[in-house]
Short mmCIF file of C-alpha atoms in Angstrom, two decimals:
data_model
loop_
_atom_site.label_atom_id
_atom_site.label_comp_id
_atom_site.label_asym_id
_atom_site.label_seq_id
_atom_site.Cartn_x
_atom_site.Cartn_y
_atom_site.Cartn_z
CA MET A 185 112.44 105.52 83.71
CA ALA A 186 109.89 105.86 86.50
CA GLU A 187 110.75 104.39 89.89
CA PRO A 188 110.20 100.63 90.26
CA LEU A 189 106.69 99.33 90.77
CA ALA A 190 105.63 97.13 93.69
CA LEU A 191 103.30 94.22 92.92
CA TYR A 192 101.02 92.66 95.55
CA VAL A 193 99.37 89.28 94.86
CA HIS A 194 96.64 88.10 97.24
CA TRP A 195 95.94 84.42 97.91
CA PRO A 196 92.76 84.38 100.01
CA PHE A 197 92.66 80.84 101.36
CA CYS A 198 93.58 79.58 104.85
CA VAL A 199 93.31 76.25 106.65
CA SER A 200 91.41 78.01 109.46
CA LYS A 201 90.45 81.54 110.52
CA CYS A 202 92.43 83.02 113.42
CA PRO A 203 90.35 84.80 116.10
CA TYR A 204 92.35 88.06 115.87
CA CYS A 205 92.49 88.23 112.06
CA ASP A 206 90.57 90.83 110.06
CA PHE A 207 92.38 90.14 106.78
CA ASN A 208 90.61 88.94 103.65
CA SER A 209 91.03 85.24 104.35
CA HIS A 210 88.63 82.38 103.68
CA VAL A 211 88.36 78.68 104.45
CA ARG A 212 87.22 76.46 101.57
CA GLU A 213 86.99 72.66 101.35
CA SER A 214 88.54 72.65 97.90
CA VAL A 215 90.22 75.09 95.54
CA ASP A 216 90.34 74.70 91.76
CA GLN A 217 94.00 75.49 91.31
CA ALA A 218 93.87 75.84 87.51
CA VAL A 219 91.01 78.33 87.71
CA TRP A 220 92.86 80.38 90.32
CA ARG A 221 96.13 80.37 88.43
CA ASP A 222 94.43 81.60 85.26
CA ALA A 223 92.44 84.26 87.13
CA LEU A 224 95.50 85.71 88.85
CA LEU A 225 97.43 85.81 85.57
CA THR A 226 94.52 87.51 83.77
CA ASP A 227 94.17 90.08 86.56
CA LEU A 228 97.91 90.76 86.50
CA ARG A 229 97.98 91.34 82.75
CA HIS A 230 95.13 93.85 83.07
CA GLU A 231 97.16 95.90 85.56
CA ALA A 232 100.26 95.66 83.39
CA ALA A 233 98.39 97.11 80.42
CA LEU A 234 97.50 100.16 82.53
CA LEU A 235 101.06 100.65 83.82
CA PRO A 236 103.34 100.41 80.79
CA GLY A 237 107.01 101.36 80.87
CA ARG A 238 107.61 100.26 84.45
CA ARG A 239 109.81 97.61 86.03
CA VAL A 240 108.87 95.63 89.11
CA GLY A 241 111.16 96.09 92.10
CA SER A 242 109.25 93.86 94.50
CA ILE A 243 106.55 91.19 94.49
CA PHE A 244 104.71 90.25 97.66
CA PHE A 245 102.50 87.16 97.88
CA GLY A 246 100.17 87.84 100.81
CA GLY A 247 96.99 86.41 102.20
CA GLY A 248 95.38 84.39 103.46
CA THR A 249 98.09 81.79 103.37
CA PRO A 250 100.06 82.07 100.11
CA SER A 251 102.34 79.18 101.09
CA LEU A 252 99.28 77.06 100.26
CA MET A 253 99.68 78.16 96.63
CA PRO A 254 101.17 75.50 94.38
CA PRO A 255 104.81 76.51 93.74
CA ALA A 256 104.10 76.16 90.02
CA THR A 257 101.47 78.91 90.29
CA VAL A 258 103.90 81.15 92.15
CA ALA A 259 106.45 80.56 89.38
CA GLU A 260 103.92 81.42 86.68
CA VAL A 261 102.93 84.67 88.39
CA ILE A 262 106.59 85.69 88.64
CA THR A 263 107.16 84.77 85.01
CA ALA A 264 104.09 86.74 83.94
CA ALA A 265 105.24 89.82 85.88
CA ASN A 266 108.64 89.60 84.22
CA ALA A 267 107.06 89.24 80.78
CA ALA A 268 104.64 92.12 81.35
CA TRP A 269 106.95 94.62 83.03
CA GLY A 270 110.42 93.22 83.53
CA LEU A 271 111.97 92.70 86.96
CA THR A 272 114.78 94.80 88.40
CA ASP A 273 118.11 93.06 88.89
CA GLU A 274 117.69 93.17 92.67
CA VAL A 275 113.98 92.31 92.71
CA GLU A 276 112.66 91.27 96.13
CA ILE A 277 110.09 88.45 95.95
CA THR A 278 108.46 87.76 99.32
CA LEU A 279 105.95 85.07 100.23
CA GLU A 280 104.07 84.81 103.52
CA ALA A 281 104.09 81.34 105.06
CA ASN A 282 102.61 79.56 108.02
CA PRO A 283 104.95 77.22 109.90
CA ASN A 284 103.19 73.91 109.52
CA SER A 285 104.68 70.77 108.06
CA VAL A 286 102.76 70.79 104.78
CA GLU A 287 103.91 74.30 103.92
CA ILE A 288 107.47 73.80 105.13
CA ALA A 289 107.74 70.95 102.63
CA ASN A 290 107.15 73.46 99.82
CA PHE A 291 110.01 75.80 100.77
CA ALA A 292 112.56 74.27 98.38
CA ASP A 293 110.13 74.41 95.46
CA LEU A 294 109.09 77.98 96.30
CA ALA A 295 112.74 79.03 96.31
CA ALA A 296 113.20 77.32 92.95
CA ALA A 297 110.13 79.22 91.68
CA GLY A 298 111.92 82.51 92.35
CA VAL A 299 110.89 83.47 95.89
CA ASN A 300 113.95 84.99 97.61
CA ARG A 301 112.41 86.22 100.86
CA VAL A 302 109.93 84.53 103.18
CA SER A 303 107.86 86.00 106.01
CA ILE A 304 106.69 83.37 108.49
CA GLY A 305 103.63 83.82 110.72
CA VAL A 306 105.08 82.31 113.89
CA GLN A 307 103.26 84.61 116.38
CA SER A 308 104.59 82.70 119.44
CA PHE A 309 106.81 79.82 120.52
CA ASP A 310 104.50 78.95 123.43
CA SER A 311 102.00 76.15 122.75
CA LYS A 312 99.37 77.64 125.10
CA VAL A 313 99.64 81.01 123.39
CA LEU A 314 99.38 79.36 119.97
CA ASP A 315 96.14 77.72 121.09
CA PHE A 316 94.86 81.07 122.39
CA LEU A 317 95.69 82.71 119.04
CA GLY A 318 94.01 79.92 117.10
CA ARG A 319 97.19 78.96 115.28
CA ALA A 320 97.33 75.58 113.55
CA HIS A 321 101.06 74.93 114.13
CA SER A 322 103.09 73.73 117.07
CA GLU A 323 106.10 75.28 118.79
CA ASP A 324 108.33 72.65 117.20
CA GLU A 325 106.95 73.39 113.74
CA ALA A 326 107.62 77.10 114.25
CA ARG A 327 111.26 76.48 115.07
CA ARG A 328 111.66 74.01 112.23
CA ALA A 329 110.05 76.40 109.75
CA ILE A 330 112.54 79.16 110.57
CA ALA A 331 115.51 76.80 110.35
CA THR A 332 114.29 75.31 107.06
CA ALA A 333 113.59 78.75 105.60
CA GLN A 334 117.12 79.84 106.45
CA GLU A 335 118.41 76.91 104.41
CA HIS A 336 116.42 77.86 101.30
CA PHE A 337 115.94 81.64 101.25
CA ALA A 338 118.49 84.43 101.30
CA ARG A 339 116.24 86.57 103.49
CA VAL A 340 113.95 85.37 106.28
CA SER A 341 111.57 87.27 108.54
CA PHE A 342 109.02 86.10 111.05
CA ASP A 343 106.17 87.65 113.04
CA LEU A 344 105.49 87.60 116.77
CA ILE A 345 102.46 88.96 118.63
CA TYR A 346 103.00 90.46 122.07
CA ALA A 347 101.10 92.58 124.61
CA ARG A 348 98.87 89.58 125.14
CA PRO A 349 96.54 89.21 128.15
CA GLY A 350 98.58 88.91 131.35
CA GLN A 351 101.95 89.07 129.59
CA THR A 352 104.74 90.56 131.73
CA VAL A 353 107.79 92.43 130.52
CA ALA A 354 110.07 89.68 131.86
CA ALA A 355 108.15 86.96 130.01
CA TRP A 356 108.23 88.94 126.77
CA GLU A 357 111.95 89.64 127.11
CA THR A 358 112.59 85.89 127.42
CA GLU A 359 110.46 85.17 124.35
CA LEU A 360 112.05 87.94 122.31
CA ALA A 361 115.57 86.81 123.25
CA ASP A 362 114.63 83.36 121.98
CA ALA A 363 113.46 84.88 118.69
CA LEU A 364 116.55 87.03 118.25
CA ALA A 365 118.75 83.97 118.74
CA PHE A 366 117.68 82.67 115.32
CA GLY A 367 119.75 85.45 113.78
CA THR A 368 117.27 86.50 111.08
CA ASP A 369 117.77 89.95 109.58
CA HIS A 370 114.15 91.04 109.98
CA LEU A 371 111.41 90.70 112.61
CA SER A 372 107.82 91.97 112.64
CA LEU A 373 106.68 92.47 116.25
CA TYR A 374 103.02 93.40 116.62
CA GLN A 375 101.12 94.32 119.74
CA LEU A 376 97.85 92.42 119.95
CA THR A 377 94.96 94.66 118.95
CA ILE A 378 91.24 93.91 119.03
CA GLU A 379 89.92 94.34 115.49
CA PRO A 380 86.19 94.87 114.86
CA GLY A 381 84.37 91.84 113.52
CA THR A 382 86.82 89.27 114.90
CA ARG A 383 86.11 86.58 117.50
CA PHE A 384 88.45 88.40 119.88
CA ALA A 385 86.28 91.51 119.53
CA THR A 386 83.26 89.49 120.62
CA LEU A 387 85.13 88.14 123.64
CA ALA A 388 86.40 91.61 124.58
CA ALA A 389 82.90 93.07 124.38
CA LYS A 390 81.71 90.42 126.87
CA GLY A 391 84.61 91.16 129.21
CA ASP A 392 86.18 87.76 128.59
CA LEU A 393 89.36 89.16 127.02
CA THR A 394 91.46 92.05 128.31
CA ILE A 395 94.76 93.14 126.78
CA PRO A 396 97.42 95.24 128.57
CA ASP A 397 96.47 98.88 129.15
CA GLY A 398 98.39 101.83 127.72
CA ASP A 399 101.11 102.00 130.37
CA ALA A 400 101.74 98.25 130.36
CA ALA A 401 101.79 98.16 126.56
CA ALA A 402 104.26 101.08 126.54
CA ASP A 403 106.58 99.20 128.90
CA LEU A 404 106.47 96.17 126.59
CA PHE A 405 107.16 98.40 123.59
CA ASP A 406 110.13 100.06 125.30
CA ALA A 407 111.62 96.67 126.20
CA THR A 408 111.19 95.61 122.58
CA GLN A 409 113.08 98.65 121.28
CA ALA A 410 115.95 98.19 123.71
CA MET A 411 116.45 94.51 122.89
CA THR A 412 116.16 94.80 119.12
CA ARG A 413 118.54 97.78 119.02
CA ALA A 414 121.09 95.88 121.08
CA ALA A 415 120.79 92.93 118.67
CA GLY A 416 121.37 95.13 115.61
CA LEU A 417 117.74 95.09 114.41
CA PRO A 418 116.50 98.61 115.14
CA ARG A 419 112.92 99.61 114.47
CA TYR A 420 112.48 101.17 111.03
CA GLU A 421 108.66 101.24 111.20
CA VAL A 422 106.27 101.08 114.14
CA SER A 423 106.30 97.28 114.30
CA ASN A 424 109.13 96.27 111.96
CA HIS A 425 112.79 95.76 112.80
CA ALA A 426 115.72 94.96 110.52
CA ARG A 427 119.45 95.06 110.10
CA ILE A 428 120.49 98.05 108.02
CA GLY A 429 119.77 97.24 104.37
CA GLN A 430 117.47 94.32 105.18
CA GLU A 431 114.23 96.28 105.45
CA SER A 432 111.26 94.95 103.46
CA ARG A 433 111.59 96.83 100.18
CA HIS A 434 108.02 95.99 99.26
CA ASN A 435 106.56 97.43 102.45
CA LEU A 436 108.83 100.46 102.15
CA ALA A 437 107.14 101.12 98.80
CA TYR A 438 103.80 101.38 100.64
CA TRP A 439 105.15 103.56 103.43
CA ARG A 440 107.01 105.84 100.99
CA TYR A 441 103.82 106.10 98.91
CA ALA A 442 105.22 104.65 95.71
CA ASP A 443 102.97 103.15 93.04
CA TYR A 444 101.89 99.59 93.67
CA ALA A 445 99.64 97.24 91.72
CA GLY A 446 97.36 94.90 93.64
CA VAL A 447 95.95 91.73 92.05
CA GLY A 448 93.87 88.95 93.58
CA PRO A 449 90.77 89.06 95.82
CA GLY A 450 90.46 92.21 97.92
CA ALA A 451 93.87 93.51 96.84
CA HIS A 452 94.32 97.28 97.01
CA GLY A 453 96.51 99.32 94.70
CA ARG A 454 97.71 102.86 94.16
CA ARG A 455 98.63 103.68 90.60
CA LEU A 456 99.02 106.98 88.81
CA GLY A 457 96.89 108.86 91.34
CA GLN A 458 94.15 106.21 91.41
CA ALA A 459 92.98 103.90 94.18
CA THR A 460 92.06 100.37 93.15
CA GLU A 461 90.40 97.51 95.00
CA ARG A 462 89.50 94.02 93.84
CA HIS A 463 86.39 92.03 94.76
CA LYS A 464 87.01 90.47 98.19
CA LYS A 465 84.99 87.26 98.19
CA PRO A 466 86.88 84.61 96.21
CA GLU A 467 83.85 83.53 94.20
CA ASN A 468 82.98 87.14 93.29
CA PHE A 469 86.57 87.78 92.22
CA ILE A 470 86.58 84.76 89.92
CA SER A 471 83.24 85.78 88.40
CA ALA A 472 84.49 89.33 87.80
CA VAL A 473 87.65 88.09 86.06
CA GLU A 474 85.64 85.75 83.86
CA ARG A 475 83.15 88.50 83.07
CA ASN A 476 85.43 91.54 82.70
CA GLY A 477 88.97 90.26 82.27
CA HIS A 478 89.94 91.68 85.68
CA GLY A 479 88.86 91.53 89.31
CA LEU A 480 88.42 95.27 89.86
CA LYS A 481 85.58 96.44 92.06
CA VAL A 482 86.78 100.01 92.73
CA GLU A 483 88.88 102.28 90.54
CA THR A 484 88.73 105.92 91.57
CA ASP A 485 90.80 109.04 91.05
CA LEU A 486 92.25 110.31 94.33
CA PRO A 487 92.06 114.07 94.88
CA ALA A 488 95.43 115.74 95.43
CA HIS A 489 94.71 116.41 99.09
CA GLU A 490 93.77 112.80 99.74
CA ARG A 491 97.01 111.64 98.11
CA ALA A 492 99.02 113.98 100.32
CA THR A 493 97.14 112.85 103.44
CA GLU A 494 97.73 109.19 102.65
CA ALA A 495 101.43 109.82 102.09
CA MET A 496 101.68 111.58 105.45
CA LEU A 497 99.79 108.89 107.36
CA MET A 498 101.90 106.13 105.84
CA GLY A 499 105.28 107.85 105.87
CA LEU A 500 105.26 109.07 109.45
CA ARG A 501 105.14 105.43 110.57
CA LEU A 502 108.74 105.16 109.39
CA THR A 503 111.72 105.99 111.58
CA GLU A 504 113.14 107.88 108.59
CA GLY A 505 109.92 109.91 108.36
CA ILE A 506 108.73 111.62 105.20
CA ASP A 507 110.22 113.72 102.43
CA LEU A 508 107.93 116.74 102.20
CA ALA A 509 109.29 117.71 98.78
CA ARG A 510 108.39 114.26 97.43
CA ILE A 511 104.82 114.58 98.72
CA GLU A 512 104.56 118.04 97.17
CA ALA A 513 105.73 116.63 93.83
CA ARG A 514 103.36 113.64 93.93
CA SER A 515 100.33 115.64 95.04
CA GLY A 516 100.95 118.97 93.33
CA LEU A 517 100.25 120.79 96.61
CA ALA A 518 102.42 123.07 98.70
CA ARG A 519 103.24 121.53 102.07
CA GLU A 520 101.24 124.16 103.93
CA ALA A 521 98.12 122.52 102.50
CA PHE A 522 98.76 119.19 104.23
CA VAL A 523 101.09 119.98 107.17
CA ASP A 524 100.28 122.14 110.19
CA GLY A 525 103.62 123.91 110.65
CA GLY A 526 102.64 125.30 114.04
CA ALA A 527 101.82 121.84 115.36
CA VAL A 528 105.14 120.51 114.03
CA ALA A 529 107.06 123.28 115.79
CA ARG A 530 105.22 122.67 119.06
CA LEU A 531 105.74 118.90 118.94
CA ALA A 532 109.38 119.33 117.97
CA GLY A 533 109.82 121.55 121.02
CA GLN A 534 108.42 118.71 123.13
CA GLY A 535 110.87 116.23 121.60
CA LEU A 536 108.10 114.29 119.84
CA MET A 537 109.01 115.25 116.26
CA LYS A 538 112.09 116.42 114.39
CA GLN A 539 112.51 118.30 111.13
CA ASP A 540 115.62 118.71 109.02
CA GLY A 541 114.89 120.59 105.80
CA ASN A 542 112.41 118.51 103.80
CA ARG A 543 112.67 115.55 106.17
CA LEU A 544 110.02 115.30 108.91
CA ALA A 545 109.89 112.41 111.38
CA VAL A 546 108.35 111.27 114.64
CA THR A 547 110.98 110.66 117.34
CA ASP A 548 111.35 107.54 119.47
CA ASP A 549 109.68 109.45 122.31
CA GLY A 550 106.76 110.30 120.06
CA ILE A 551 106.11 107.00 118.33
CA LEU A 552 103.75 105.66 121.02
CA LEU A 553 101.69 108.82 120.54
CA LEU A 554 101.65 108.47 116.75
CA ASP A 555 97.87 108.56 116.32
CA SER A 556 97.47 111.78 118.29
CA ILE A 557 100.49 113.33 116.57
CA LEU A 558 99.00 112.55 113.16
CA SER A 559 95.71 114.13 114.16
CA GLU A 560 97.52 117.35 115.07
CA VAL A 561 100.02 117.57 112.22
CA VAL A 562 98.17 116.29 109.15
CA ARG A 563 95.80 118.77 107.52
CA THR A 564 93.05 116.67 106.00
CA GLY A 565 91.09 119.38 104.23
#
């Protein structure tokens, strides 16, 4: 039996568009729920027909704001995945949620539908910061969402955004201590970045928005690592922290370059050496499903070298690093084709990388230099 498959389901709708967000999210006055349920199920069955003989080890409902999905639709997608593939005994089923009152009210029904892990987009507990980030929830709603989630789901994670304009290390340490006090087993802690095409990018270009420079951001990152380690939630990926055994299994599938099926608008997938992408705009996705029986826009074979490069770029984000033998097996290439051994040796001598047999990883000292390390180590052609 091949290793378990990861399934990603994209729900594209949001109440409003956040100024830092470059995800495939859309605001619509109304959504025909029956049409969307049927389209997602049709798209899922198309993927299942192309990936027979697999079992699903994780399902991730992302967005957009998937907690706006009717719980009945979530239940039907889970049921369809089980009918098409079968779910592993320890299947992880995650749903992203925003902490506002309407969505919190659905938590019990989502748990009953089969969701066993929730990831909450808190971003901050400070009302002024929430306004700055364009979030539609209050500080009180954020706290209540976490507490309510802990009542209904076995596993709870939430996101915070730091390295914001003018943020000091002391202020961030106070905020992070507050977050750690909830006692969740997983936290996603992202430094604010300016993504092209967002409202924040426009403000930055005009000089109206400045985020901490490299040294200040590094100090904030170092404080984050120290506090999360002390609390028993060490970093296992650049921005993700968890108690041992509580890592996001779905995201680990991405970072370990396992097969994953993506259904829903704009969803990406990697299956059997192919890259897939669905139509992004909701209306175009629905039309494609009605016309073709699936929402696929792109379905291309990935050359061996591109597969190896992707596996390197994803895997070296992990604290555990990569298994070079696994990448060789999945790409059919010898490691010399995709790894610069001389660069690895040099960086290891500087304490920025470490290698133990087939296992290659970036050290804690090197992680802030990840982009430059990747450019030196990964042979792209």
